[in-house]
C-alpha cells in the first residue's frame, strides 16, 4: 500500500526505497510469539523482491507488552522517492464530468504494469487526481469527493465489489476517456455519492466520517467566554 500511495502521489515506484517500523509483544520463550515478527519479515522480504525495492532503514519495538496487555502485531511500511513538486498529484476530485478509472492488477507483475500506465498518463497531463485504495473503492471515491465537494456516480451494470480491500490498486480521475483501463464512474456537479443504485449526500457522509473520532480529535472547539484577568504592578 505504501508503494501504491507513492505512485498515486506522482512518484516512480522504480526509484523508491522502503523503510519499516514494527511493533510486537514481548517474545519470551513462546514460539508462536516469535513466529509473528518472523512472518512479517518474510512478507516484507517477499514484497521487496516482487517490487525490486530495498529497505534502507527502520525502527523496531520488540517489547510492546505491559502486564497482561500486548500491542497488536504491526508492520508499517513507508515508501519514498524523489519527484518534482510540479509533478505531485493531490487526491481530491478536480472537476465534474471527468471519468474515474481503476488501475489494478491480479498479481505483482500486472500491478506494476498498471502503475506504469498511470505514470505514463500522468506524464502526458491526463491525470487530475489519484488515491491509493486501502480499504475499499467506496472509501476511495468518498475521500476524493470530500476535498472539493465534487460528487461521483458509479457506472451502472458493472459487477464491481465496492466494499472489499484492494491493496495496491489506485483510483484516478482523468481529464479524458481512455480505452484500455476500467472506468468505474464519473465525477458529478451535484454533491452526492451514487454507488450501486444508492445516492448519499457528501454532507451526510462527511458528518458521519468526522464523528467517528470527534471525541478524540475534535474538529470544532468551543470558544472560551471567560475573560483573562489582567494584572498591573
mmCIF file with all atom_site columns, C-alpha atoms in Angstrom:
data_model
loop_
_atom_site.group_PDB
_atom_site.id
_atom_site.type_symbol
_atom_site.label_atom_id
_atom_site.label_alt_id
_atom_site.label_comp_id
_atom_site.label_asym_id
_atom_site.label_entity_id
_atom_site.label_seq_id
_atom_site.pdbx_PDB_ins_code
_atom_site.Cartn_x
_atom_site.Cartn_y
_atom_site.Cartn_z
_atom_site.occupancy
_atom_site.B_iso_or_equiv
_atom_site.pdbx_formal_charge
_atom_site.auth_seq_id
_atom_site.auth_comp_id
_atom_site.auth_asym_id
_atom_site.auth_atom_id
_atom_site.pdbx_PDB_model_num
ATOM 1   C CA . UNK A 1 1   ? 0.000   0.000   0.000   1.00 0.00 ? 1   UNK A CA 1
ATOM 2   C CA . UNK A 1 2   ? 2.829   2.428   0.770   1.00 0.00 ? 2   UNK A CA 1
ATOM 3   C CA . UNK A 1 3   ? 4.225   1.928   -2.731  1.00 0.00 ? 3   UNK A CA 1
ATOM 4   C CA . UNK A 1 4   ? 0.771   2.487   -4.272  1.00 0.00 ? 4   UNK A CA 1
ATOM 5   C CA . UNK A 1 5   ? 0.431   5.702   -2.266  1.00 0.00 ? 5   UNK A CA 1
ATOM 6   C CA . UNK A 1 6   ? 3.743   6.897   -3.647  1.00 0.00 ? 6   UNK A CA 1
ATOM 7   C CA . UNK A 1 7   ? 2.632   6.142   -7.219  1.00 0.00 ? 7   UNK A CA 1
ATOM 8   C CA . UNK A 1 8   ? -0.708  7.879   -6.618  1.00 0.00 ? 8   UNK A CA 1
ATOM 9   C CA . UNK A 1 9   ? 1.195   10.971  -5.454  1.00 0.00 ? 9   UNK A CA 1
ATOM 10  C CA . UNK A 1 10  ? 3.102   11.097  -8.741  1.00 0.00 ? 10  UNK A CA 1
ATOM 11  C CA . UNK A 1 11  ? 6.232   9.154   -7.776  1.00 0.00 ? 11  UNK A CA 1
ATOM 12  C CA . UNK A 1 12  ? 8.046   6.439   -9.710  1.00 0.00 ? 12  UNK A CA 1
ATOM 13  C CA . UNK A 1 13  ? 7.977   3.122   -7.830  1.00 0.00 ? 13  UNK A CA 1
ATOM 14  C CA . UNK A 1 14  ? 11.135  2.037   -9.686  1.00 0.00 ? 14  UNK A CA 1
ATOM 15  C CA . UNK A 1 15  ? 13.063  4.790   -7.873  1.00 0.00 ? 15  UNK A CA 1
ATOM 16  C CA . UNK A 1 16  ? 11.524  4.102   -4.484  1.00 0.00 ? 16  UNK A CA 1
ATOM 17  C CA . UNK A 1 17  ? 13.070  2.921   -1.254  1.00 0.00 ? 17  UNK A CA 1
ATOM 18  C CA . UNK A 1 18  ? 11.239  1.486   1.735   1.00 0.00 ? 18  UNK A CA 1
ATOM 19  C CA . UNK A 1 19  ? 11.510  1.938   5.465   1.00 0.00 ? 19  UNK A CA 1
ATOM 20  C CA . UNK A 1 20  ? 9.772   -0.279  8.006   1.00 0.00 ? 20  UNK A CA 1
ATOM 21  C CA . UNK A 1 21  ? 8.557   0.242   11.518  1.00 0.00 ? 21  UNK A CA 1
ATOM 22  C CA . UNK A 1 22  ? 7.256   -2.668  13.520  1.00 0.00 ? 22  UNK A CA 1
ATOM 23  C CA . UNK A 1 23  ? 5.663   -3.275  16.908  1.00 0.00 ? 23  UNK A CA 1
ATOM 24  C CA . UNK A 1 24  ? 5.368   -6.685  18.547  1.00 0.00 ? 24  UNK A CA 1
ATOM 25  C CA . UNK A 1 25  ? 4.702   -8.000  22.001  1.00 0.00 ? 25  UNK A CA 1
ATOM 26  C CA . UNK A 1 26  ? 7.444   -9.400  24.217  1.00 0.00 ? 26  UNK A CA 1
ATOM 27  C CA . UNK A 1 27  ? 8.521   -12.633 22.589  1.00 0.00 ? 27  UNK A CA 1
ATOM 28  C CA . UNK A 1 28  ? 9.511   -14.528 25.739  1.00 0.00 ? 28  UNK A CA 1
ATOM 29  C CA . UNK A 1 29  ? 10.207  -18.202 25.063  1.00 0.00 ? 29  UNK A CA 1
ATOM 30  C CA . UNK A 1 30  ? 6.989   -18.776 23.134  1.00 0.00 ? 30  UNK A CA 1
ATOM 31  C CA . UNK A 1 31  ? 7.441   -19.993 19.539  1.00 0.00 ? 31  UNK A CA 1
ATOM 32  C CA . UNK A 1 32  ? 4.061   -18.596 18.477  1.00 0.00 ? 32  UNK A CA 1
ATOM 33  C CA . UNK A 1 33  ? 5.134   -15.091 19.510  1.00 0.00 ? 33  UNK A CA 1
ATOM 34  C CA . UNK A 1 34  ? 8.454   -15.425 17.705  1.00 0.00 ? 34  UNK A CA 1
ATOM 35  C CA . UNK A 1 35  ? 6.565   -16.511 14.601  1.00 0.00 ? 35  UNK A CA 1
ATOM 36  C CA . UNK A 1 36  ? 4.786   -13.166 14.244  1.00 0.00 ? 36  UNK A CA 1
ATOM 37  C CA . UNK A 1 37  ? 7.824   -10.932 13.540  1.00 0.00 ? 37  UNK A CA 1
ATOM 38  C CA . UNK A 1 38  ? 9.388   -13.759 11.525  1.00 0.00 ? 38  UNK A CA 1
ATOM 39  C CA . UNK A 1 39  ? 6.275   -13.951 9.300   1.00 0.00 ? 39  UNK A CA 1
ATOM 40  C CA . UNK A 1 40  ? 6.294   -10.157 8.935   1.00 0.00 ? 40  UNK A CA 1
ATOM 41  C CA . UNK A 1 41  ? 9.979   -10.275 7.960   1.00 0.00 ? 41  UNK A CA 1
ATOM 42  C CA . UNK A 1 42  ? 9.345   -12.907 5.296   1.00 0.00 ? 42  UNK A CA 1
ATOM 43  C CA . UNK A 1 43  ? 6.347   -10.990 3.944   1.00 0.00 ? 43  UNK A CA 1
ATOM 44  C CA . UNK A 1 44  ? 8.330   -7.744  3.759   1.00 0.00 ? 44  UNK A CA 1
ATOM 45  C CA . UNK A 1 45  ? 11.207  -9.522  2.005   1.00 0.00 ? 45  UNK A CA 1
ATOM 46  C CA . UNK A 1 46  ? 8.812   -11.103 -0.490  1.00 0.00 ? 46  UNK A CA 1
ATOM 47  C CA . UNK A 1 47  ? 7.289   -7.684  -1.273  1.00 0.00 ? 47  UNK A CA 1
ATOM 48  C CA . UNK A 1 48  ? 10.730  -6.146  -1.754  1.00 0.00 ? 48  UNK A CA 1
ATOM 49  C CA . UNK A 1 49  ? 11.754  -8.882  -4.174  1.00 0.00 ? 49  UNK A CA 1
ATOM 50  C CA . UNK A 1 50  ? 8.493   -8.592  -6.127  1.00 0.00 ? 50  UNK A CA 1
ATOM 51  C CA . UNK A 1 51  ? 8.794   -4.802  -6.414  1.00 0.00 ? 51  UNK A CA 1
ATOM 52  C CA . UNK A 1 52  ? 12.589  -4.723  -6.718  1.00 0.00 ? 52  UNK A CA 1
ATOM 53  C CA . UNK A 1 53  ? 12.703  -2.203  -3.852  1.00 0.00 ? 53  UNK A CA 1
ATOM 54  C CA . UNK A 1 54  ? 15.184  -2.127  -0.989  1.00 0.00 ? 54  UNK A CA 1
ATOM 55  C CA . UNK A 1 55  ? 14.514  -1.192  2.613   1.00 0.00 ? 55  UNK A CA 1
ATOM 56  C CA . UNK A 1 56  ? 17.088  1.375   3.752   1.00 0.00 ? 56  UNK A CA 1
ATOM 57  C CA . UNK A 1 57  ? 16.090  1.807   7.370   1.00 0.00 ? 57  UNK A CA 1
ATOM 58  C CA . UNK A 1 58  ? 13.515  1.280   10.045  1.00 0.00 ? 58  UNK A CA 1
ATOM 59  C CA . UNK A 1 59  ? 12.775  1.040   13.721  1.00 0.00 ? 59  UNK A CA 1
ATOM 60  C CA . UNK A 1 60  ? 11.577  -1.879  15.758  1.00 0.00 ? 60  UNK A CA 1
ATOM 61  C CA . UNK A 1 61  ? 9.962   -2.343  19.132  1.00 0.00 ? 61  UNK A CA 1
ATOM 62  C CA . UNK A 1 62  ? 10.010  -5.894  20.424  1.00 0.00 ? 62  UNK A CA 1
ATOM 63  C CA . UNK A 1 63  ? 8.792   -5.180  23.936  1.00 0.00 ? 63  UNK A CA 1
ATOM 64  C CA . UNK A 1 64  ? 5.298   -3.876  23.389  1.00 0.00 ? 64  UNK A CA 1
ATOM 65  C CA . UNK A 1 65  ? 3.802   -5.548  26.437  1.00 0.00 ? 65  UNK A CA 1
ATOM 66  C CA . UNK A 1 66  ? 2.742   -4.317  29.844  1.00 0.00 ? 66  UNK A CA 1
ATOM 67  C CA . UNK A 1 67  ? 1.470   -6.786  32.411  1.00 0.00 ? 67  UNK A CA 1
ATOM 68  C CA . UNK A 1 68  ? -1.227  -8.767  30.552  1.00 0.00 ? 68  UNK A CA 1
ATOM 69  C CA . UNK A 1 69  ? -1.614  -6.306  27.692  1.00 0.00 ? 69  UNK A CA 1
ATOM 70  C CA . UNK A 1 70  ? 0.111   -6.657  24.300  1.00 0.00 ? 70  UNK A CA 1
ATOM 71  C CA . UNK A 1 71  ? 0.285   -4.251  21.389  1.00 0.00 ? 71  UNK A CA 1
ATOM 72  C CA . UNK A 1 72  ? -1.371  -5.533  18.185  1.00 0.00 ? 72  UNK A CA 1
ATOM 73  C CA . UNK A 1 73  ? 1.323   -7.114  15.974  1.00 0.00 ? 73  UNK A CA 1
ATOM 74  C CA . UNK A 1 74  ? 2.059   -4.357  13.465  1.00 0.00 ? 74  UNK A CA 1
ATOM 75  C CA . UNK A 1 75  ? 4.347   -3.803  10.474  1.00 0.00 ? 75  UNK A CA 1
ATOM 76  C CA . UNK A 1 76  ? 4.266   -0.324  8.937   1.00 0.00 ? 76  UNK A CA 1
ATOM 77  C CA . UNK A 1 77  ? 5.827   0.425   5.549   1.00 0.00 ? 77  UNK A CA 1
ATOM 78  C CA . UNK A 1 78  ? 6.956   3.831   4.300   1.00 0.00 ? 78  UNK A CA 1
ATOM 79  C CA . UNK A 1 79  ? 7.908   4.470   0.667   1.00 0.00 ? 79  UNK A CA 1
ATOM 80  C CA . UNK A 1 80  ? 9.914   7.425   -0.575  1.00 0.00 ? 80  UNK A CA 1
ATOM 81  C CA . UNK A 1 81  ? 11.166  8.552   -3.980  1.00 0.00 ? 81  UNK A CA 1
ATOM 82  C CA . UNK A 1 82  ? 12.354  11.867  -5.474  1.00 0.00 ? 82  UNK A CA 1
ATOM 83  C CA . UNK A 1 83  ? 9.782   13.772  -7.519  1.00 0.00 ? 83  UNK A CA 1
ATOM 84  C CA . UNK A 1 84  ? 9.467   17.358  -8.709  1.00 0.00 ? 84  UNK A CA 1
ATOM 85  C CA . UNK A 1 85  ? 6.960   19.416  -6.756  1.00 0.00 ? 85  UNK A CA 1
ATOM 86  C CA . UNK A 1 86  ? 5.221   20.368  -10.001 1.00 0.00 ? 86  UNK A CA 1
ATOM 87  C CA . UNK A 1 87  ? 4.539   16.677  -10.718 1.00 0.00 ? 87  UNK A CA 1
ATOM 88  C CA . UNK A 1 88  ? 2.943   15.848  -7.350  1.00 0.00 ? 88  UNK A CA 1
ATOM 89  C CA . UNK A 1 89  ? -0.690  14.708  -7.562  1.00 0.00 ? 89  UNK A CA 1
ATOM 90  C CA . UNK A 1 90  ? -3.267  15.535  -4.903  1.00 0.00 ? 90  UNK A CA 1
ATOM 91  C CA . UNK A 1 91  ? -6.150  13.241  -4.015  1.00 0.00 ? 91  UNK A CA 1
ATOM 92  C CA . UNK A 1 92  ? -9.296  15.378  -4.395  1.00 0.00 ? 92  UNK A CA 1
ATOM 93  C CA . UNK A 1 93  ? -11.525 15.375  -7.480  1.00 0.00 ? 93  UNK A CA 1
ATOM 94  C CA . UNK A 1 94  ? -10.863 18.490  -9.575  1.00 0.00 ? 94  UNK A CA 1
ATOM 95  C CA . UNK A 1 95  ? -13.827 18.927  -11.925 1.00 0.00 ? 95  UNK A CA 1
ATOM 96  C CA . UNK A 1 96  ? -17.272 17.494  -12.627 1.00 0.00 ? 96  UNK A CA 1
ATOM 97  C CA . UNK A 1 97  ? -17.820 15.374  -15.723 1.00 0.00 ? 97  UNK A CA 1
ATOM 98  C CA . UNK A 1 98  ? -14.454 13.625  -15.633 1.00 0.00 ? 98  UNK A CA 1
ATOM 99  C CA . UNK A 1 99  ? -14.076 9.833   -15.969 1.00 0.00 ? 99  UNK A CA 1
ATOM 100 C CA . UNK A 1 100 ? -12.715 7.907   -12.992 1.00 0.00 ? 100 UNK A CA 1
ATOM 101 C CA . UNK A 1 101 ? -10.594 4.809   -13.594 1.00 0.00 ? 101 UNK A CA 1
ATOM 102 C CA . UNK A 1 102 ? -9.326  1.871   -11.578 1.00 0.00 ? 102 UNK A CA 1
ATOM 103 C CA . UNK A 1 103 ? -5.698  0.878   -12.074 1.00 0.00 ? 103 UNK A CA 1
ATOM 104 C CA . UNK A 1 104 ? -5.198  -2.568  -10.612 1.00 0.00 ? 104 UNK A CA 1
ATOM 105 C CA . UNK A 1 105 ? -3.619  -5.951  -11.240 1.00 0.00 ? 105 UNK A CA 1
ATOM 106 C CA . UNK A 1 106 ? -4.236  -9.530  -10.206 1.00 0.00 ? 106 UNK A CA 1
ATOM 107 C CA . UNK A 1 107 ? -0.572  -10.183 -9.377  1.00 0.00 ? 107 UNK A CA 1
ATOM 108 C CA . UNK A 1 108 ? 2.590   -8.137  -8.746  1.00 0.00 ? 108 UNK A CA 1
ATOM 109 C CA . UNK A 1 109 ? 3.545   -8.049  -12.444 1.00 0.00 ? 109 UNK A CA 1
ATOM 110 C CA . UNK A 1 110 ? 0.161   -6.764  -13.653 1.00 0.00 ? 110 UNK A CA 1
ATOM 111 C CA . UNK A 1 111 ? 0.000   -4.359  -10.715 1.00 0.00 ? 111 UNK A CA 1
ATOM 112 C CA . UNK A 1 112 ? 3.346   -2.853  -11.723 1.00 0.00 ? 112 UNK A CA 1
ATOM 113 C CA . UNK A 1 113 ? 2.113   -2.599  -15.323 1.00 0.00 ? 113 UNK A CA 1
ATOM 114 C CA . UNK A 1 114 ? -0.979  -0.697  -14.137 1.00 0.00 ? 114 UNK A CA 1
ATOM 115 C CA . UNK A 1 115 ? 1.209   1.692   -12.124 1.00 0.00 ? 115 UNK A CA 1
ATOM 116 C CA . UNK A 1 116 ? 3.440   2.296   -15.138 1.00 0.00 ? 116 UNK A CA 1
ATOM 117 C CA . UNK A 1 117 ? 0.425   3.029   -17.327 1.00 0.00 ? 117 UNK A CA 1
ATOM 118 C CA . UNK A 1 118 ? -0.866  5.517   -14.760 1.00 0.00 ? 118 UNK A CA 1
ATOM 119 C CA . UNK A 1 119 ? 2.561   7.148   -14.636 1.00 0.00 ? 119 UNK A CA 1
ATOM 120 C CA . UNK A 1 120 ? 2.623   7.494   -18.443 1.00 0.00 ? 120 UNK A CA 1
ATOM 121 C CA . UNK A 1 121 ? -0.835  9.089   -18.396 1.00 0.00 ? 121 UNK A CA 1
ATOM 122 C CA . UNK A 1 122 ? 0.297   11.463  -15.663 1.00 0.00 ? 122 UNK A CA 1
ATOM 123 C CA . UNK A 1 123 ? 3.353   12.495  -17.656 1.00 0.00 ? 123 UNK A CA 1
ATOM 124 C CA . UNK A 1 124 ? 1.031   13.141  -20.610 1.00 0.00 ? 124 UNK A CA 1
ATOM 125 C CA . UNK A 1 125 ? -1.017  15.529  -18.463 1.00 0.00 ? 125 UNK A CA 1
ATOM 126 C CA . UNK A 1 126 ? -4.144  13.360  -18.338 1.00 0.00 ? 126 UNK A CA 1
ATOM 127 C CA . UNK A 1 127 ? -4.351  12.628  -14.587 1.00 0.00 ? 127 UNK A CA 1
ATOM 128 C CA . UNK A 1 128 ? -6.117  15.134  -12.329 1.00 0.00 ? 128 UNK A CA 1
ATOM 129 C CA . UNK A 1 129 ? -6.205  13.240  -9.031  1.00 0.00 ? 129 UNK A CA 1
ATOM 130 C CA . UNK A 1 130 ? -5.350  9.805   -7.646  1.00 0.00 ? 130 UNK A CA 1
ATOM 131 C CA . UNK A 1 131 ? -5.987  7.795   -4.499  1.00 0.00 ? 131 UNK A CA 1
ATOM 132 C CA . UNK A 1 132 ? -4.288  4.571   -3.409  1.00 0.00 ? 132 UNK A CA 1
ATOM 133 C CA . UNK A 1 133 ? -7.036  2.128   -2.416  1.00 0.00 ? 133 UNK A CA 1
ATOM 134 C CA . UNK A 1 134 ? -6.545  0.598   1.006   1.00 0.00 ? 134 UNK A CA 1
ATOM 135 C CA . UNK A 1 135 ? -9.869  -0.443  2.465   1.00 0.00 ? 135 UNK A CA 1
ATOM 136 C CA . UNK A 1 136 ? -12.292 -0.271  -0.473  1.00 0.00 ? 136 UNK A CA 1
ATOM 137 C CA . UNK A 1 137 ? -13.236 1.505   -3.680  1.00 0.00 ? 137 UNK A CA 1
ATOM 138 C CA . UNK A 1 138 ? -16.192 3.104   -1.920  1.00 0.00 ? 138 UNK A CA 1
ATOM 139 C CA . UNK A 1 139 ? -13.901 4.689   0.656   1.00 0.00 ? 139 UNK A CA 1
ATOM 140 C CA . UNK A 1 140 ? -11.549 5.856   -2.083  1.00 0.00 ? 140 UNK A CA 1
ATOM 141 C CA . UNK A 1 141 ? -14.118 7.761   -4.149  1.00 0.00 ? 141 UNK A CA 1
ATOM 142 C CA . UNK A 1 142 ? -15.743 9.113   -0.971  1.00 0.00 ? 142 UNK A CA 1
ATOM 143 C CA . UNK A 1 143 ? -12.496 10.667  0.246   1.00 0.00 ? 143 UNK A CA 1
ATOM 144 C CA . UNK A 1 144 ? -11.690 12.002  -3.216  1.00 0.00 ? 144 UNK A CA 1
ATOM 145 C CA . UNK A 1 145 ? -15.106 13.670  -3.302  1.00 0.00 ? 145 UNK A CA 1
ATOM 146 C CA . UNK A 1 146 ? -14.722 15.369  0.089   1.00 0.00 ? 146 UNK A CA 1
ATOM 147 C CA . UNK A 1 147 ? -11.882 17.740  -0.871  1.00 0.00 ? 147 UNK A CA 1
ATOM 148 C CA . UNK A 1 148 ? -13.716 19.950  -3.357  1.00 0.00 ? 148 UNK A CA 1
ATOM 149 C CA . UNK A 1 149 ? -17.234 18.680  -2.683  1.00 0.00 ? 149 UNK A CA 1
ATOM 150 C CA . UNK A 1 150 ? -17.428 17.165  -6.166  1.00 0.00 ? 150 UNK A CA 1
ATOM 151 C CA . UNK A 1 151 ? -19.770 14.178  -6.385  1.00 0.00 ? 151 UNK A CA 1
ATOM 152 C CA . UNK A 1 152 ? -19.333 10.788  -8.005  1.00 0.00 ? 152 UNK A CA 1
ATOM 153 C CA . UNK A 1 153 ? -21.645 8.362   -9.783  1.00 0.00 ? 153 UNK A CA 1
ATOM 154 C CA . UNK A 1 154 ? -20.649 4.760   -10.460 1.00 0.00 ? 154 UNK A CA 1
ATOM 155 C CA . UNK A 1 155 ? -21.318 3.271   -13.881 1.00 0.00 ? 155 UNK A CA 1
ATOM 156 C CA . UNK A 1 156 ? -24.435 1.152   -13.927 1.00 0.00 ? 156 UNK A CA 1
ATOM 157 C CA . UNK A 1 157 ? -24.348 -2.522  -14.789 1.00 0.00 ? 157 UNK A CA 1
ATOM 158 C CA . UNK A 1 158 ? -20.746 -3.172  -13.757 1.00 0.00 ? 158 UNK A CA 1
ATOM 159 C CA . UNK A 1 159 ? -20.014 -6.087  -11.429 1.00 0.00 ? 159 UNK A CA 1
ATOM 160 C CA . UNK A 1 160 ? -17.692 -4.326  -9.004  1.00 0.00 ? 160 UNK A CA 1
ATOM 161 C CA . UNK A 1 161 ? -17.261 -5.061  -5.312  1.00 0.00 ? 161 UNK A CA 1
ATOM 162 C CA . UNK A 1 162 ? -17.145 -1.588  -3.827  1.00 0.00 ? 162 UNK A CA 1
ATOM 163 C CA . UNK A 1 163 ? -16.516 -2.725  -0.265  1.00 0.00 ? 163 UNK A CA 1
ATOM 164 C CA . UNK A 1 164 ? -13.550 -5.106  -0.493  1.00 0.00 ? 164 UNK A CA 1
ATOM 165 C CA . UNK A 1 165 ? -9.962  -4.152  0.303   1.00 0.00 ? 165 UNK A CA 1
ATOM 166 C CA . UNK A 1 166 ? -7.798  -3.718  -2.812  1.00 0.00 ? 166 UNK A CA 1
ATOM 167 C CA . UNK A 1 167 ? -4.237  -3.053  -1.602  1.00 0.00 ? 167 UNK A CA 1
ATOM 168 C CA . UNK A 1 168 ? -2.057  -1.884  -4.455  1.00 0.00 ? 168 UNK A CA 1
ATOM 169 C CA . UNK A 1 169 ? -4.934  -0.543  -6.559  1.00 0.00 ? 169 UNK A CA 1
ATOM 170 C CA . UNK A 1 170 ? -5.230  3.140   -7.480  1.00 0.00 ? 170 UNK A CA 1
ATOM 171 C CA . UNK A 1 171 ? -8.320  5.172   -8.393  1.00 0.00 ? 171 UNK A CA 1
ATOM 172 C CA . UNK A 1 172 ? -7.614  8.113   -10.689 1.00 0.00 ? 172 UNK A CA 1
ATOM 173 C CA . UNK A 1 173 ? -9.613  10.997  -12.127 1.00 0.00 ? 173 UNK A CA 1
ATOM 174 C CA . UNK A 1 174 ? -8.617  11.617  -15.744 1.00 0.00 ? 174 UNK A CA 1
ATOM 175 C CA . UNK A 1 175 ? -9.464  14.581  -17.947 1.00 0.00 ? 175 UNK A CA 1
ATOM 176 C CA . UNK A 1 176 ? -10.298 12.390  -20.949 1.00 0.00 ? 176 UNK A CA 1
ATOM 177 C CA . UNK A 1 177 ? -11.559 8.892   -21.711 1.00 0.00 ? 177 UNK A CA 1
ATOM 178 C CA . UNK A 1 178 ? -9.063  6.116   -22.401 1.00 0.00 ? 178 UNK A CA 1
ATOM 179 C CA . UNK A 1 179 ? -9.925  2.714   -23.907 1.00 0.00 ? 179 UNK A CA 1
ATOM 180 C CA . UNK A 1 180 ? -7.650  0.302   -22.052 1.00 0.00 ? 180 UNK A CA 1
ATOM 181 C CA . UNK A 1 181 ? -8.449  0.670   -18.343 1.00 0.00 ? 181 UNK A CA 1
ATOM 182 C CA . UNK A 1 182 ? -11.581 0.063   -16.264 1.00 0.00 ? 182 UNK A CA 1
ATOM 183 C CA . UNK A 1 183 ? -13.755 3.178   -15.983 1.00 0.00 ? 183 UNK A CA 1
ATOM 184 C CA . UNK A 1 184 ? -15.772 2.887   -12.768 1.00 0.00 ? 184 UNK A CA 1
ATOM 185 C CA . UNK A 1 185 ? -17.770 6.116   -12.994 1.00 0.00 ? 185 UNK A CA 1
ATOM 186 C CA . UNK A 1 186 ? -17.715 9.883   -13.446 1.00 0.00 ? 186 UNK A CA 1
ATOM 187 C CA . UNK A 1 187 ? -17.491 12.937  -11.247 1.00 0.00 ? 187 UNK A CA 1
ATOM 188 C CA . UNK A 1 188 ? -20.668 14.956  -10.671 1.00 0.00 ? 188 UNK A CA 1
ATOM 189 C CA . UNK A 1 189 ? -21.626 18.585  -10.265 1.00 0.00 ? 189 UNK A CA 1
ATOM 190 C CA . UNK A 1 190 ? -24.076 17.584  -7.523  1.00 0.00 ? 190 UNK A CA 1
ATOM 191 C CA . UNK A 1 191 ? -22.590 16.918  -4.094  1.00 0.00 ? 191 UNK A CA 1
ATOM 192 C CA . UNK A 1 192 ? -23.679 13.294  -3.893  1.00 0.00 ? 192 UNK A CA 1
ATOM 193 C CA . UNK A 1 193 ? -22.075 9.871   -3.974  1.00 0.00 ? 193 UNK A CA 1
ATOM 194 C CA . UNK A 1 194 ? -24.005 7.311   -6.017  1.00 0.00 ? 194 UNK A CA 1
ATOM 195 C CA . UNK A 1 195 ? -22.929 3.664   -5.819  1.00 0.00 ? 195 UNK A CA 1
ATOM 196 C CA . UNK A 1 196 ? -24.904 0.503   -6.577  1.00 0.00 ? 196 UNK A CA 1
ATOM 197 C CA . UNK A 1 197 ? -28.152 2.398   -7.042  1.00 0.00 ? 197 UNK A CA 1
ATOM 198 C CA . UNK A 1 198 ? -27.894 4.312   -3.761  1.00 0.00 ? 198 UNK A CA 1
ATOM 199 C CA . UNK A 1 199 ? -27.158 8.047   -3.516  1.00 0.00 ? 199 UNK A CA 1
ATOM 200 C CA . UNK A 1 200 ? -26.000 9.802   -0.350  1.00 0.00 ? 200 UNK A CA 1
ATOM 201 C CA . UNK A 1 201 ? -25.112 13.456  0.122   1.00 0.00 ? 201 UNK A CA 1
ATOM 202 C CA . UNK A 1 202 ? -21.461 14.289  0.726   1.00 0.00 ? 202 UNK A CA 1
ATOM 203 C CA . UNK A 1 203 ? -22.509 16.463  3.643   1.00 0.00 ? 203 UNK A CA 1
ATOM 204 C CA . UNK A 1 204 ? -24.030 13.459  5.425   1.00 0.00 ? 204 UNK A CA 1
ATOM 205 C CA . UNK A 1 205 ? -21.070 11.223  4.656   1.00 0.00 ? 205 UNK A CA 1
ATOM 206 C CA . UNK A 1 206 ? -18.574 13.826  5.864   1.00 0.00 ? 206 UNK A CA 1
ATOM 207 C CA . UNK A 1 207 ? -20.529 14.314  9.073   1.00 0.00 ? 207 UNK A CA 1
ATOM 208 C CA . UNK A 1 208 ? -20.575 10.575  9.760   1.00 0.00 ? 208 UNK A CA 1
ATOM 209 C CA . UNK A 1 209 ? -16.900 10.256  8.868   1.00 0.00 ? 209 UNK A CA 1
ATOM 210 C CA . UNK A 1 210 ? -15.755 13.038  11.176  1.00 0.00 ? 210 UNK A CA 1
ATOM 211 C CA . UNK A 1 211 ? -17.995 11.926  14.039  1.00 0.00 ? 211 UNK A CA 1
ATOM 212 C CA . UNK A 1 212 ? -16.060 8.661   14.492  1.00 0.00 ? 212 UNK A CA 1
ATOM 213 C CA . UNK A 1 213 ? -13.124 10.383  16.217  1.00 0.00 ? 213 UNK A CA 1
ATOM 214 C CA . UNK A 1 214 ? -14.820 13.627  17.201  1.00 0.00 ? 214 UNK A CA 1
ATOM 215 C CA . UNK A 1 215 ? -14.351 12.910  20.911  1.00 0.00 ? 215 UNK A CA 1
ATOM 216 C CA . UNK A 1 216 ? -10.668 12.155  20.413  1.00 0.00 ? 216 UNK A CA 1
ATOM 217 C CA . UNK A 1 217 ? -9.723  14.715  17.744  1.00 0.00 ? 217 UNK A CA 1
ATOM 218 C CA . UNK A 1 218 ? -12.427 17.409  17.768  1.00 0.00 ? 218 UNK A CA 1
ATOM 219 C CA . UNK A 1 219 ? -12.772 19.463  14.593  1.00 0.00 ? 219 UNK A CA 1
ATOM 220 C CA . UNK A 1 220 ? -14.560 22.252  16.463  1.00 0.00 ? 220 UNK A CA 1
ATOM 221 C CA . UNK A 1 221 ? -13.565 23.780  19.788  1.00 0.00 ? 221 UNK A CA 1
ATOM 222 C CA . UNK A 1 222 ? -15.944 25.826  21.908  1.00 0.00 ? 222 UNK A CA 1
ATOM 223 C CA . UNK A 1 223 ? -14.809 29.381  22.309  1.00 0.00 ? 223 UNK A CA 1
ATOM 224 C CA . UNK A 1 224 ? -13.970 30.350  25.869  1.00 0.00 ? 224 UNK A CA 1
ATOM 225 C CA . UNK A 1 225 ? -16.095 33.273  27.033  1.00 0.00 ? 225 UNK A CA 1
ATOM 226 C CA . UNK A 1 226 ? -14.210 33.928  30.261  1.00 0.00 ? 226 UNK A CA 1
ATOM 227 C CA . UNK A 1 227 ? -12.006 36.981  30.105  1.00 0.00 ? 227 UNK A CA 1
ATOM 228 C CA . UNK A 1 228 ? -8.382  36.576  31.054  1.00 0.00 ? 228 UNK A CA 1
ATOM 229 C CA . UNK A 1 229 ? -7.643  38.670  34.132  1.00 0.00 ? 229 UNK A CA 1
ATOM 230 C CA . UNK A 1 230 ? -5.101  41.448  33.742  1.00 0.00 ? 230 UNK A CA 1
ATOM 231 C CA . UNK A 1 231 ? -2.547  42.429  36.360  1.00 0.00 ? 231 UNK A CA 1
ATOM 232 C CA . UNK A 1 232 ? -0.508  45.540  36.836  1.00 0.00 ? 232 UNK A CA 1
ATOM 233 C CA . UNK A 1 233 ? 2.297   46.318  39.242  1.00 0.00 ? 233 UNK A CA 1
#
